[in-house]
Amino acid sequence: MKTRYSFGGDEHIFVEVDEEMSLDAFFKSLSMTNAVRDSKIKGVTEICPANASFQIKFDPDQIAPDDMLAELKKLEGAAENAEKSITTRIIEIPVYYQDPWTHETLMRFRERHQDPNGTDLDYAARINGFDSAEAFIEAHHSNPWFVSMVGFVSGLPFLYQLVERERQLQVPKYLRPRTDTPKLTVGYGGCFSCIYSVRGAGGYQMFGITPMPIYDPEQKISYLKDFMVFFKPGDIVKWNPIGREEYDRIVAEVEAGTYTPKIVEVDFDLDAWNADVDGNNAKLMEALNAG
């Protein structure tokens, strides 16, 4: 991987670990941002991790841009050899696929889509070689996903499927963005799945909706009282397909303050996962089911 450094004005440095998203690139980026934090470099005011890159904000009155760059480059060698294992959490996220709300929305914006005559799921299934939307849905939820970044919109997670590159589902974004997307839509763009934390514009394909809020600036939701954003990089997600009755039940529990997401602490080792993808995914599923 060829790391590239670039200045953003006189108080930002952008570090691109790789042009392509991969778990190897993510772990190198994670190691470098952890090293920046642990090194307590004078003048660093903010560390913003992304999928295969990160950005550092610093005070140029405390450290010159060239000196900041030199500090980052010194940390790169250590990051190359850093241990690629983390203790994280696997989370079950309920998804109501083919729900009426995202369906109504996507039908309003067919003129902005690659396939005006079908649905987003029909299109995703066809271009990925599946014979039905249902088969694509099964592929979407049958393996776990890795949260590689949180942001762009407050609390929105970018999720990368834990399968080999040749098995990745890939779906392009809309030809032109929509002006509306329901809150908590489960979307897809490129190789990333996401959850729209708020209602608003968007260009990702829409597959369903979750009844589980993931962002609460007022921190009134029971499981978001400690922090308004639910996800963090390194989280592992297992989509759980549900129907309308289960969706309504969870919405009611969230409103009553009694809903608790299913979360289990797990260890994830990148080298072990690369050596046996399906076996390690099965262990993650077993840990979630046993939790």
One Martini backbone bead per residue (centre of mass of N, CA, C, O) as a GRO file, in nm:
protein
  291
    1MET     BB    1   0.095   0.037   0.024
    2LYS     BB    2   0.044   0.380  -0.074
    3THR     BB    3   0.114   0.656   0.097
    4ARG     BB    4  -0.065   0.970   0.115
    5TYR     BB    5   0.017   1.320   0.138
    6SER     BB    6  -0.186   1.615   0.234
    7PHE     BB    7  -0.270   1.943   0.231
    8GLY     BB    8  -0.514   2.151   0.426
    9GLY     BB    9  -0.384   2.399   0.429
   10ASP     BB   10  -0.252   2.493   0.768
   11GLU     BB   11  -0.448   2.253   0.952
   12HIS     BB   12  -0.420   2.000   0.746
   13ILE     BB   13  -0.394   1.633   0.709
   14PHE     BB   14  -0.404   1.398   0.448
   15VAL     BB   15  -0.441   1.032   0.468
   16GLU     BB   16  -0.372   0.788   0.217
   17VAL     BB   17  -0.344   0.450   0.224
   18ASP     BB   18  -0.567   0.390  -0.007
   19GLU     BB   19  -0.768   0.376  -0.294
   20GLU     BB   20  -0.873   0.114  -0.162
   21MET     BB   21  -1.088  -0.074  -0.002
   22SER     BB   22  -0.969  -0.238   0.299
   23LEU     BB   23  -0.880  -0.398   0.582
   24ASP     BB   24  -0.583  -0.330   0.569
   25ALA     BB   25  -0.621  -0.024   0.539
   26PHE     BB   26  -0.785   0.019   0.792
   27PHE     BB   27  -0.575  -0.089   1.002
   28LYS     BB   28  -0.358   0.116   0.933
   29SER     BB   29  -0.526   0.365   0.997
   30LEU     BB   30  -0.590   0.287   1.288
   31SER     BB   31  -0.295   0.272   1.388
   32MET     BB   32  -0.224   0.569   1.325
   33THR     BB   33  -0.443   0.710   1.496
   34ASN     BB   34  -0.359   0.580   1.762
   35ALA     BB   35  -0.068   0.692   1.757
   36VAL     BB   36  -0.143   0.988   1.761
   37ARG     BB   37  -0.293   0.981   2.027
   38ASP     BB   38  -0.060   0.847   2.205
   39SER     BB   39   0.168   1.070   2.134
   40LYS     BB   40   0.079   1.360   2.181
   41ILE     BB   41   0.090   1.573   1.967
   42LYS     BB   42   0.160   1.881   1.925
   43GLY     BB   43  -0.150   2.046   1.818
   44VAL     BB   44  -0.358   1.835   1.821
   45THR     BB   45  -0.731   1.853   1.771
   46GLU     BB   46  -0.794   1.628   1.537
   47ILE     BB   47  -0.938   1.295   1.453
   48CYS     BB   48  -1.032   1.159   1.120
   49PRO     BB   49  -1.167   0.873   1.035
   50ALA     BB   50  -1.175   0.639   0.763
   51ASN     BB   51  -1.174   0.381   0.555
   52ALA     BB   52  -0.857   0.458   0.402
   53SER     BB   53  -0.833   0.712   0.601
   54PHE     BB   54  -0.718   1.043   0.722
   55GLN     BB   55  -0.751   1.335   0.947
   56ILE     BB   56  -0.557   1.617   1.054
   57LYS     BB   57  -0.584   1.850   1.313
   58PHE     BB   58  -0.401   2.163   1.362
   59ASP     BB   59  -0.184   2.395   1.527
   60PRO     BB   60   0.037   2.615   1.371
   61ASP     BB   61   0.135   2.759   1.644
   62GLN     BB   62   0.256   2.472   1.762
   63ILE     BB   63   0.286   2.335   1.462
   64ALA     BB   64   0.431   2.277   1.183
   65PRO     BB   65   0.341   2.128   0.898
   66ASP     BB   66   0.614   1.977   0.844
   67ASP     BB   67   0.631   1.855   1.131
   68MET     BB   68   0.366   1.697   1.119
   69LEU     BB   69   0.444   1.522   0.880
   70ALA     BB   70   0.691   1.389   1.011
   71GLU     BB   71   0.537   1.251   1.241
   72LEU     BB   72   0.357   1.071   1.065
   73LYS     BB   73   0.584   0.918   0.911
   74LYS     BB   74   0.701   0.781   1.169
   75LEU     BB   75   0.429   0.608   1.220
   76GLU     BB   76   0.402   0.420   0.970
   77GLY     BB   77   0.598   0.184   1.033
   78ALA     BB   78   0.447   0.086   1.288
   79ALA     BB   79   0.174   0.029   1.141
   80GLU     BB   80   0.269  -0.203   0.953
   81ASN     BB   81   0.341  -0.386   1.239
   82ALA     BB   82   0.080  -0.399   1.359
   83GLU     BB   83  -0.164  -0.529   1.523
   84LYS     BB   84  -0.456  -0.713   1.370
   85SER     BB   85  -0.630  -0.658   1.649
   86ILE     BB   86  -0.961  -0.658   1.809
   87THR     BB   87  -1.185  -0.533   2.043
   88THR     BB   88  -1.533  -0.577   2.000
   89ARG     BB   89  -1.859  -0.560   1.836
   90ILE     BB   90  -2.158  -0.738   1.788
   91ILE     BB   91  -2.450  -0.644   1.590
   92GLU     BB   92  -2.798  -0.648   1.581
   93ILE     BB   93  -2.984  -0.549   1.285
   94PRO     BB   94  -3.289  -0.463   1.205
   95VAL     BB   95  -3.468  -0.547   0.887
   96TYR     BB   96  -3.705  -0.402   0.661
   97TYR     BB   97  -3.757  -0.531   0.382
   98GLN     BB   98  -3.956  -0.399   0.154
   99ASP     BB   99  -4.076  -0.145   0.242
  100PRO     BB  100  -4.311   0.115   0.203
  101TRP     BB  101  -4.128   0.378   0.231
  102THR     BB  102  -3.895   0.324   0.032
  103HIS     BB  103  -4.076   0.251  -0.204
  104GLU     BB  104  -4.219   0.522  -0.237
  105THR     BB  105  -3.959   0.683  -0.282
  106LEU     BB  106  -3.828   0.532  -0.526
  107MET     BB  107  -4.077   0.583  -0.717
  108ARG     BB  108  -4.032   0.905  -0.724
  109PHE     BB  109  -3.709   0.844  -0.853
  110ARG     BB  110  -3.677   0.689  -1.137
  111GLU     BB  111  -3.540   0.913  -1.325
  112ARG     BB  112  -3.257   0.868  -1.141
  113HIS     BB  113  -3.234   0.579  -1.251
  114GLN     BB  114  -3.111   0.302  -1.419
  115ASP     BB  115  -3.409   0.157  -1.345
  116PRO     BB  116  -3.732   0.268  -1.401
  117ASN     BB  117  -3.892  -0.037  -1.396
  118GLY     BB  118  -3.793  -0.085  -1.107
  119THR     BB  119  -3.613  -0.161  -0.832
  120ASP     BB  120  -3.344  -0.151  -0.640
  121LEU     BB  121  -3.337  -0.460  -0.587
  122ASP     BB  122  -3.369  -0.558  -0.874
  123TYR     BB  123  -3.111  -0.427  -0.977
  124ALA     BB  124  -2.908  -0.552  -0.777
  125ALA     BB  125  -2.963  -0.844  -0.853
  126ARG     BB  126  -2.897  -0.837  -1.156
  127ILE     BB  127  -2.593  -0.718  -1.143
  128ASN     BB  128  -2.517  -0.976  -0.932
  129GLY     BB  129  -2.667  -1.256  -1.040
  130PHE     BB  130  -2.960  -1.263  -0.945
  131ASP     BB  131  -3.302  -1.398  -0.967
  132SER     BB  132  -3.370  -1.214  -0.705
  133ALA     BB  133  -3.436  -1.012  -0.443
  134GLU     BB  134  -3.430  -1.234  -0.224
  135ALA     BB  135  -3.141  -1.335  -0.289
  136PHE     BB  136  -3.002  -1.067  -0.228
  137ILE     BB  137  -3.093  -1.037   0.063
  138GLU     BB  138  -2.948  -1.288   0.165
  139ALA     BB  139  -2.662  -1.185   0.091
  140HIS     BB  140  -2.675  -0.927   0.272
  141HIS     BB  141  -2.740  -1.100   0.563
  142SER     BB  142  -2.535  -1.363   0.578
  143ASN     BB  143  -2.309  -1.154   0.644
  144PRO     BB  144  -2.096  -0.969   0.790
  145TRP     BB  145  -2.011  -0.630   0.903
  146PHE     BB  146  -1.788  -0.343   0.872
  147VAL     BB  147  -1.708  -0.061   1.046
  148SER     BB  148  -1.512   0.204   0.887
  149MET     BB  149  -1.725   0.450   0.927
  150VAL     BB  150  -1.827   0.775   1.071
  151GLY     BB  151  -2.034   0.990   0.870
  152PHE     BB  152  -2.116   1.293   0.685
  153VAL     BB  153  -2.347   1.202   0.863
  154SER     BB  154  -2.468   1.193   1.156
  155GLY     BB  155  -2.404   0.853   1.247
  156LEU     BB  156  -2.314   0.734   0.977
  157PRO     BB  157  -2.256   0.416   0.852
  158PHE     BB  158  -1.992   0.232   0.710
  159LEU     BB  159  -2.020  -0.087   0.534
  160TYR     BB  160  -1.818  -0.386   0.515
  161GLN     BB  161  -1.800  -0.682   0.374
  162LEU     BB  162  -1.720  -1.011   0.511
  163VAL     BB  163  -1.557  -1.073   0.224
  164GLU     BB  164  -1.430  -1.138  -0.046
  165ARG     BB  165  -1.385  -0.941  -0.314
  166GLU     BB  166  -1.531  -1.140  -0.526
  167ARG     BB  167  -1.805  -1.132  -0.320
  168GLN     BB  168  -1.886  -0.856  -0.354
  169LEU     BB  169  -2.118  -0.630  -0.334
  170GLN     BB  170  -2.234  -0.419  -0.618
  171VAL     BB  171  -2.367  -0.073  -0.624
  172PRO     BB  172  -2.463   0.195  -0.763
  173LYS     BB  173  -2.554   0.494  -0.764
  174TYR     BB  174  -2.739   0.716  -0.849
  175LEU     BB  175  -2.741   0.929  -1.109
  176ARG     BB  176  -2.927   1.107  -0.916
  177PRO     BB  177  -3.004   1.252  -0.649
  178ARG     BB  178  -3.208   1.266  -0.399
  179THR     BB  179  -3.438   1.467  -0.187
  180ASP     BB  180  -3.515   1.180  -0.047
  181THR     BB  181  -3.487   0.999   0.277
  182PRO     BB  182  -3.552   0.788   0.501
  183LYS     BB  183  -3.523   0.725   0.808
  184LEU     BB  184  -3.327   0.435   0.843
  185THR     BB  185  -3.209   0.362   0.585
  186VAL     BB  186  -3.099   0.095   0.388
  187GLY     BB  187  -2.807   0.124   0.204
  188TYR     BB  188  -2.631   0.147  -0.133
  189GLY     BB  189  -2.273   0.203  -0.234
  190GLY     BB  190  -2.094   0.018  -0.406
  191CYS     BB  191  -1.946  -0.155  -0.120
  192PHE     BB  192  -2.159   0.002   0.062
  193SER     BB  193  -2.323   0.016   0.349
  194CYS     BB  194  -2.609   0.179   0.521
  195ILE     BB  195  -2.740   0.430   0.758
  196TYR     BB  196  -2.979   0.663   0.777
  197SER     BB  197  -2.998   0.881   1.045
  198VAL     BB  198  -3.152   1.080   0.851
  199ARG     BB  199  -3.343   1.283   0.684
  200GLY     BB  200  -3.277   1.305   0.320
  201ALA     BB  201  -3.059   1.320   0.104
  202GLY     BB  202  -2.970   1.078  -0.171
  203GLY     BB  203  -2.785   0.794  -0.363
  204TYR     BB  204  -2.858   0.537  -0.244
  205GLN     BB  205  -2.971   0.244  -0.237
  206MET     BB  206  -3.292   0.098  -0.142
  207PHE     BB  207  -3.384  -0.186   0.084
  208GLY     BB  208  -3.467  -0.053   0.374
  209ILE     BB  209  -3.553  -0.065   0.734
  210THR     BB  210  -3.495   0.051   1.062
  211PRO     BB  211  -3.617   0.067   1.406
  212MET     BB  212  -3.315   0.158   1.493
  213PRO     BB  213  -3.175   0.401   1.636
  214ILE     BB  214  -2.838   0.588   1.578
  215TYR     BB  215  -2.944   0.892   1.647
  216ASP     BB  216  -2.935   1.132   1.943
  217PRO     BB  217  -2.902   1.458   2.036
  218GLU     BB  218  -3.091   1.426   2.309
  219GLN     BB  219  -3.059   1.152   2.464
  220LYS     BB  220  -3.345   0.966   2.509
  221ILE     BB  221  -3.251   0.708   2.427
  222SER     BB  222  -3.158   0.451   2.616
  223TYR     BB  223  -2.883   0.361   2.432
  224LEU     BB  224  -2.808   0.706   2.399
  225LYS     BB  225  -2.728   0.855   2.676
  226ASP     BB  226  -2.403   0.858   2.654
  227PHE     BB  227  -2.436   0.869   2.326
  228MET     BB  228  -2.559   0.990   2.018
  229VAL     BB  229  -2.372   0.769   1.888
  230PHE     BB  230  -2.360   0.434   1.814
  231PHE     BB  231  -2.129   0.410   1.624
  232LYS     BB  232  -1.802   0.253   1.549
  233PRO     BB  233  -1.513   0.181   1.451
  234GLY     BB  234  -1.517  -0.188   1.430
  235ASP     BB  235  -1.779  -0.270   1.406
  236ILE     BB  236  -2.017  -0.540   1.396
  237VAL     BB  237  -2.266  -0.653   1.155
  238LYS     BB  238  -2.600  -0.805   1.174
  239TRP     BB  239  -2.844  -0.867   0.975
  240ASN     BB  240  -3.210  -0.875   1.054
  241PRO     BB  241  -3.478  -1.004   0.925
  242ILE     BB  242  -3.803  -0.845   0.908
  243GLY     BB  243  -4.126  -0.764   0.976
  244ARG     BB  244  -4.390  -0.567   1.046
  245GLU     BB  245  -4.450  -0.668   1.332
  246GLU     BB  246  -4.159  -0.637   1.441
  247TYR     BB  247  -4.124  -0.344   1.375
  248ASP     BB  248  -4.355  -0.232   1.556
  249ARG     BB  249  -4.247  -0.346   1.822
  250ILE     BB  250  -3.975  -0.191   1.828
  251VAL     BB  251  -4.086   0.094   1.811
  252ALA     BB  252  -4.239   0.074   2.079
  253GLU     BB  253  -3.988   0.014   2.257
  254VAL     BB  254  -3.835   0.270   2.196
  255GLU     BB  255  -4.057   0.466   2.302
  256ALA     BB  256  -4.054   0.316   2.597
  257GLY     BB  257  -3.741   0.236   2.672
  258THR     BB  258  -3.696  -0.109   2.619
  259TYR     BB  259  -3.482  -0.117   2.406
  260THR     BB  260  -3.222  -0.368   2.322
  261PRO     BB  261  -2.952  -0.426   2.177
  262LYS     BB  262  -2.768  -0.676   2.026
  263ILE     BB  263  -2.462  -0.738   2.215
  264VAL     BB  264  -2.120  -0.858   2.148
  265GLU     BB  265  -1.816  -0.943   2.252
  266VAL     BB  266  -1.521  -0.942   2.035
  267ASP     BB  267  -1.269  -1.092   1.842
  268PHE     BB  268  -1.051  -0.945   1.582
  269ASP     BB  269  -0.853  -1.110   1.324
  270LEU     BB  270  -0.720  -1.053   1.024
  271ASP     BB  271  -0.538  -1.298   0.965
  272ALA     BB  272  -0.747  -1.513   1.043
  273TRP     BB  273  -0.964  -1.421   0.843
  274ASN     BB  274  -0.798  -1.453   0.578
  275ALA     BB  275  -0.755  -1.769   0.626
  276ASP     BB  276  -1.089  -1.787   0.732
  277VAL     BB  277  -1.367  -1.652   0.655
  278ASP     BB  278  -1.610  -1.845   0.713
  279GLY     BB  279  -1.515  -1.944   0.992
  280ASN     BB  280  -1.508  -1.661   1.131
  281ASN     BB  281  -1.800  -1.583   1.072
  282ALA     BB  282  -1.926  -1.818   1.230
  283LYS     BB  283  -1.812  -1.728   1.507
  284LEU     BB  284  -1.957  -1.459   1.517
  285MET     BB  285  -2.244  -1.578   1.506
  286GLU     BB  286  -2.221  -1.757   1.757
  287ALA     BB  287  -2.172  -1.528   1.957
  288LEU     BB  288  -2.440  -1.383   1.907
  289ASN     BB  289  -2.635  -1.626   1.967
  290ALA     BB  290  -2.510  -1.668   2.267
  291GLY     BB  291  -2.573  -1.366   2.389
   0.00000   0.00000   0.00000
